[in-house]
Coordinates of N, CA, C and O in Angstrom, one line a residue:
X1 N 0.8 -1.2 0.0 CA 0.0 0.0 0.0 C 0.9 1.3 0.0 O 0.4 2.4 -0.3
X2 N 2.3 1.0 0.5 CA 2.7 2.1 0.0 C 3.4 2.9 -0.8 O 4.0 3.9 -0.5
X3 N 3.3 2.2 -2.0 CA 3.5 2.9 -2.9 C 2.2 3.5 -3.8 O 2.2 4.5 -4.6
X4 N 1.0 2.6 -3.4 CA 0.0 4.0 -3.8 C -0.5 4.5 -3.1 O -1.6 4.8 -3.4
X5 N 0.0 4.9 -1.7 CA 0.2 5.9 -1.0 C 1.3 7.2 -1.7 O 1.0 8.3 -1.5
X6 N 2.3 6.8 -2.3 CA 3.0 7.8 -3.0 C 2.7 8.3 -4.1 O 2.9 9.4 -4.5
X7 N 2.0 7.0 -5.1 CA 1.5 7.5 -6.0 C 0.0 8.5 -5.7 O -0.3 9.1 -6.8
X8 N -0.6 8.8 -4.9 CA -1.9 9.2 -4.4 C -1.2 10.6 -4.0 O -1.8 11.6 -4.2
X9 N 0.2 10.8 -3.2 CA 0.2 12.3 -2.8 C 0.9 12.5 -3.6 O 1.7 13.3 -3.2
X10 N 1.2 12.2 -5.0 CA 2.2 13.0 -5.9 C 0.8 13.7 -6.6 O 0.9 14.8 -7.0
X11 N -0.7 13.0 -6.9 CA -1.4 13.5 -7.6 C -1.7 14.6 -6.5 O -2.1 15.7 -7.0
X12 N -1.7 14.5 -5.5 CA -2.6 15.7 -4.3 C -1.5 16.8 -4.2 O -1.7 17.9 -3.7
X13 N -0.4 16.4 -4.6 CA 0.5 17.1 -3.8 C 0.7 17.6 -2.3 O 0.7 18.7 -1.9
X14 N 0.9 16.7 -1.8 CA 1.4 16.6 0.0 C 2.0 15.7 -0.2 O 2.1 14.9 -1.2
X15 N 2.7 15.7 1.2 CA 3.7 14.9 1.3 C 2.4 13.2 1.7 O 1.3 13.0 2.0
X16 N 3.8 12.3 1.5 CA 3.0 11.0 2.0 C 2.9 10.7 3.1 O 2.1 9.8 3.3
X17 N 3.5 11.2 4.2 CA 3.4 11.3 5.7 C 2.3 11.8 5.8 O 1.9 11.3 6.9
X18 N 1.4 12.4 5.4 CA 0.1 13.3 5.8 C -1.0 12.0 5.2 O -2.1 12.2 5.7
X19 N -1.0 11.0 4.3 CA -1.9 10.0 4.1 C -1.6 8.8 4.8 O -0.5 8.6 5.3
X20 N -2.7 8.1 4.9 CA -3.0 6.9 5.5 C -4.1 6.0 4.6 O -4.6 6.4 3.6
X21 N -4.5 4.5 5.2 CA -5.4 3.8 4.3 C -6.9 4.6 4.8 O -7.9 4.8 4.1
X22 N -6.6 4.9 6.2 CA -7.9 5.6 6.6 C -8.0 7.2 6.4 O -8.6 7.8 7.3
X23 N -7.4 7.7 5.4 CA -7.0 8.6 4.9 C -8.5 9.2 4.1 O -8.7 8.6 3.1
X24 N -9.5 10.1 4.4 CA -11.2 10.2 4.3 C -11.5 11.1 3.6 O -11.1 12.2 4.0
X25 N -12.2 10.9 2.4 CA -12.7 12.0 1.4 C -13.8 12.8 2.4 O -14.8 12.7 3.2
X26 N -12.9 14.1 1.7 CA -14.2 15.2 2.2 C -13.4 15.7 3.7 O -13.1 16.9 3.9
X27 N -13.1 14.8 4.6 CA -12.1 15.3 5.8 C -11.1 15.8 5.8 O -10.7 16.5 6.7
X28 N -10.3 15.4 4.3 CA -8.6 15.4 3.8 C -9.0 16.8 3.5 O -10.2 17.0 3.3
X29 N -8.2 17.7 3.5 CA -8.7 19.3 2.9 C -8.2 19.1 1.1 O -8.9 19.7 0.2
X30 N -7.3 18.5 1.0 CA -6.9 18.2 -0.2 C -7.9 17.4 -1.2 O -7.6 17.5 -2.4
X31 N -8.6 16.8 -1.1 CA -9.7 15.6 -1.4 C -10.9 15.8 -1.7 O -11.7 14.9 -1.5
X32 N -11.2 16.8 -2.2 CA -13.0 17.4 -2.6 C -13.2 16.3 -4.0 O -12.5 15.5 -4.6
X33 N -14.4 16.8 -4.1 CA -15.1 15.7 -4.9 C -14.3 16.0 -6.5 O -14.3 15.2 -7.4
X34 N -13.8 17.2 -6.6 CA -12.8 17.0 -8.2 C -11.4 15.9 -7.8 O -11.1 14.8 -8.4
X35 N -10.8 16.3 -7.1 CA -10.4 15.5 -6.7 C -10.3 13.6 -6.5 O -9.7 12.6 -6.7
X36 N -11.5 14.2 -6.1 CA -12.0 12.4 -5.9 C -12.7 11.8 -7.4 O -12.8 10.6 -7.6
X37 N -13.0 12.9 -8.3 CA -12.8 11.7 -9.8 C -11.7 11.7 -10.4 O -11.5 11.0 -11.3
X38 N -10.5 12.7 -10.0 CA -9.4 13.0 -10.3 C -8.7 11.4 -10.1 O -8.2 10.7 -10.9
X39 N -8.9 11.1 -8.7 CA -8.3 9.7 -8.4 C -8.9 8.7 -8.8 O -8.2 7.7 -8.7
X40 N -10.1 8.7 -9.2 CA -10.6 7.5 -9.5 C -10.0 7.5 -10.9 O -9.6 6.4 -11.2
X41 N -9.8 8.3 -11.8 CA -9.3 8.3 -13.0 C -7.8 8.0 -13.2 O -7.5 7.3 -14.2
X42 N -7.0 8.3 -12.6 CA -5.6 8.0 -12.1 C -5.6 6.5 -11.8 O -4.8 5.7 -12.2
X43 N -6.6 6.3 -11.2 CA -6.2 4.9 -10.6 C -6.5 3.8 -11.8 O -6.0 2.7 -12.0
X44 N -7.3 4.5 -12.1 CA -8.3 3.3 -13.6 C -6.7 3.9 -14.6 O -6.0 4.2 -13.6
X45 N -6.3 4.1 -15.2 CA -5.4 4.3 -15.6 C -4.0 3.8 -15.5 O -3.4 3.3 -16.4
X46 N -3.5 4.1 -14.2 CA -2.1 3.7 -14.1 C -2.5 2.1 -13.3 O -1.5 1.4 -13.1
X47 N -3.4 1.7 -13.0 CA -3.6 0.1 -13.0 C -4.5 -0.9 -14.0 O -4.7 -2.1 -14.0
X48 N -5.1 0.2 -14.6 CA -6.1 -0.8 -16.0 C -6.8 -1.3 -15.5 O -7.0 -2.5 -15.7
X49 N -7.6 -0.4 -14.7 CA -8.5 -1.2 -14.0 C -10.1 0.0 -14.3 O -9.9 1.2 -14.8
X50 N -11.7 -0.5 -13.9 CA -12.3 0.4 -14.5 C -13.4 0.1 -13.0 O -14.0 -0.9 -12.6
X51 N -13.3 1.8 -12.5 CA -14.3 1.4 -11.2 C -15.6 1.8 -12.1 O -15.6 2.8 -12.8
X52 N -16.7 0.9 -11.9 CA -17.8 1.2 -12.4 C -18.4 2.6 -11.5 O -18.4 2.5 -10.2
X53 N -18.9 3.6 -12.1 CA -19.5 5.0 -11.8 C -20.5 4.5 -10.8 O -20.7 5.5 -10.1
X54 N -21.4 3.4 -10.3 CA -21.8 3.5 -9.3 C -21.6 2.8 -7.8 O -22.3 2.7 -6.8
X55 N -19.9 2.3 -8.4 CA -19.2 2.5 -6.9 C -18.4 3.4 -6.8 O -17.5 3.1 -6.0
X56 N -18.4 4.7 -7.3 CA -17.3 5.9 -6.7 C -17.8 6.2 -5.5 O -17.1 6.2 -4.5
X57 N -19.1 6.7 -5.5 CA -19.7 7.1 -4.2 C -19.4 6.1 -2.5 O -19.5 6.3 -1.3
X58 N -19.2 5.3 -3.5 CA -18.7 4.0 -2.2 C -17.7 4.5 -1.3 O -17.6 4.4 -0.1
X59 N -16.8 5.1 -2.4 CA -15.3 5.3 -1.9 C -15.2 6.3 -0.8 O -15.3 7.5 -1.0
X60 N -14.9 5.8 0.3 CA -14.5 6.9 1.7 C -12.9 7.0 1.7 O -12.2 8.0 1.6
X61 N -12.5 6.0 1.9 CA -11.2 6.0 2.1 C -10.1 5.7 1.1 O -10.4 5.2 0.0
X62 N -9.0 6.1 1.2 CA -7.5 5.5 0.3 C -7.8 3.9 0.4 O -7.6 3.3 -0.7
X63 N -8.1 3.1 1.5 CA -8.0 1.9 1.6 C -9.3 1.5 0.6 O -9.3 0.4 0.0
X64 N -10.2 2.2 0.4 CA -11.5 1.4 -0.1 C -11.2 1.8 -1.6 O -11.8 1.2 -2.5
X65 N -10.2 3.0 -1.9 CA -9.9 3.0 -3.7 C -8.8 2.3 -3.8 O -8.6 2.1 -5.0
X66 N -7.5 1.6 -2.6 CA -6.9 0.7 -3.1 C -7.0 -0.6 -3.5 O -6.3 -1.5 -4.0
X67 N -8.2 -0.4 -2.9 CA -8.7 -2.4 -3.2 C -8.8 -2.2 -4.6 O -8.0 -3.0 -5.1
X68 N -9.2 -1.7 -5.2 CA -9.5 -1.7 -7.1 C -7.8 -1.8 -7.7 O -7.4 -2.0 -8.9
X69 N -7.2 -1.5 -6.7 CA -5.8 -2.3 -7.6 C -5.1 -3.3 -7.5 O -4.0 -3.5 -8.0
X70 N -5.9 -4.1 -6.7 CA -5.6 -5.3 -6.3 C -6.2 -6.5 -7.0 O -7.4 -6.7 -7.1
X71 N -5.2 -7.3 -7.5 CA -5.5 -8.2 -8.2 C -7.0 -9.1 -8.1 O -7.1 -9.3 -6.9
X72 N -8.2 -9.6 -8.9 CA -8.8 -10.1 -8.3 C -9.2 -11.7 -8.9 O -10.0 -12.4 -8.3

């Protein structure tokens, strides 16, 4: 997890010390909802993977958009 923990604050720009897996959209000040399709797009991209649009809303955490890069 931690390197898309690095990959996740190079797109936010902060450092990676400031994220975690419990790391919470909407709480993070960096993390507003552009953001948050900002990463869902990032992530479907640099892992080839495609979150269907009506699980974005799912996503609370870094931990619950790292599962989509996990092999299944």
């Amino acid at each position: 997890m931690q390197d898309f923990l690095v990959f996740v604050s190079a797109i936010m720009q902060v450092d990676v010390s400031q994220l975690s897996g419990n790391t919470k959209y909407k709480e993070f000040k960096k993390w507003d909802s552009l953001m948050h399709m900002r990463l869902v797009m990032e992530v479907e991209d640099k892992y080839g993977v495609e979150i269907p649009i009506d699980e974005v809303p799912t996503i609370v955490t870094l931990k619950d958009l790292y599962r989509y890069t996990l092999p299944t």
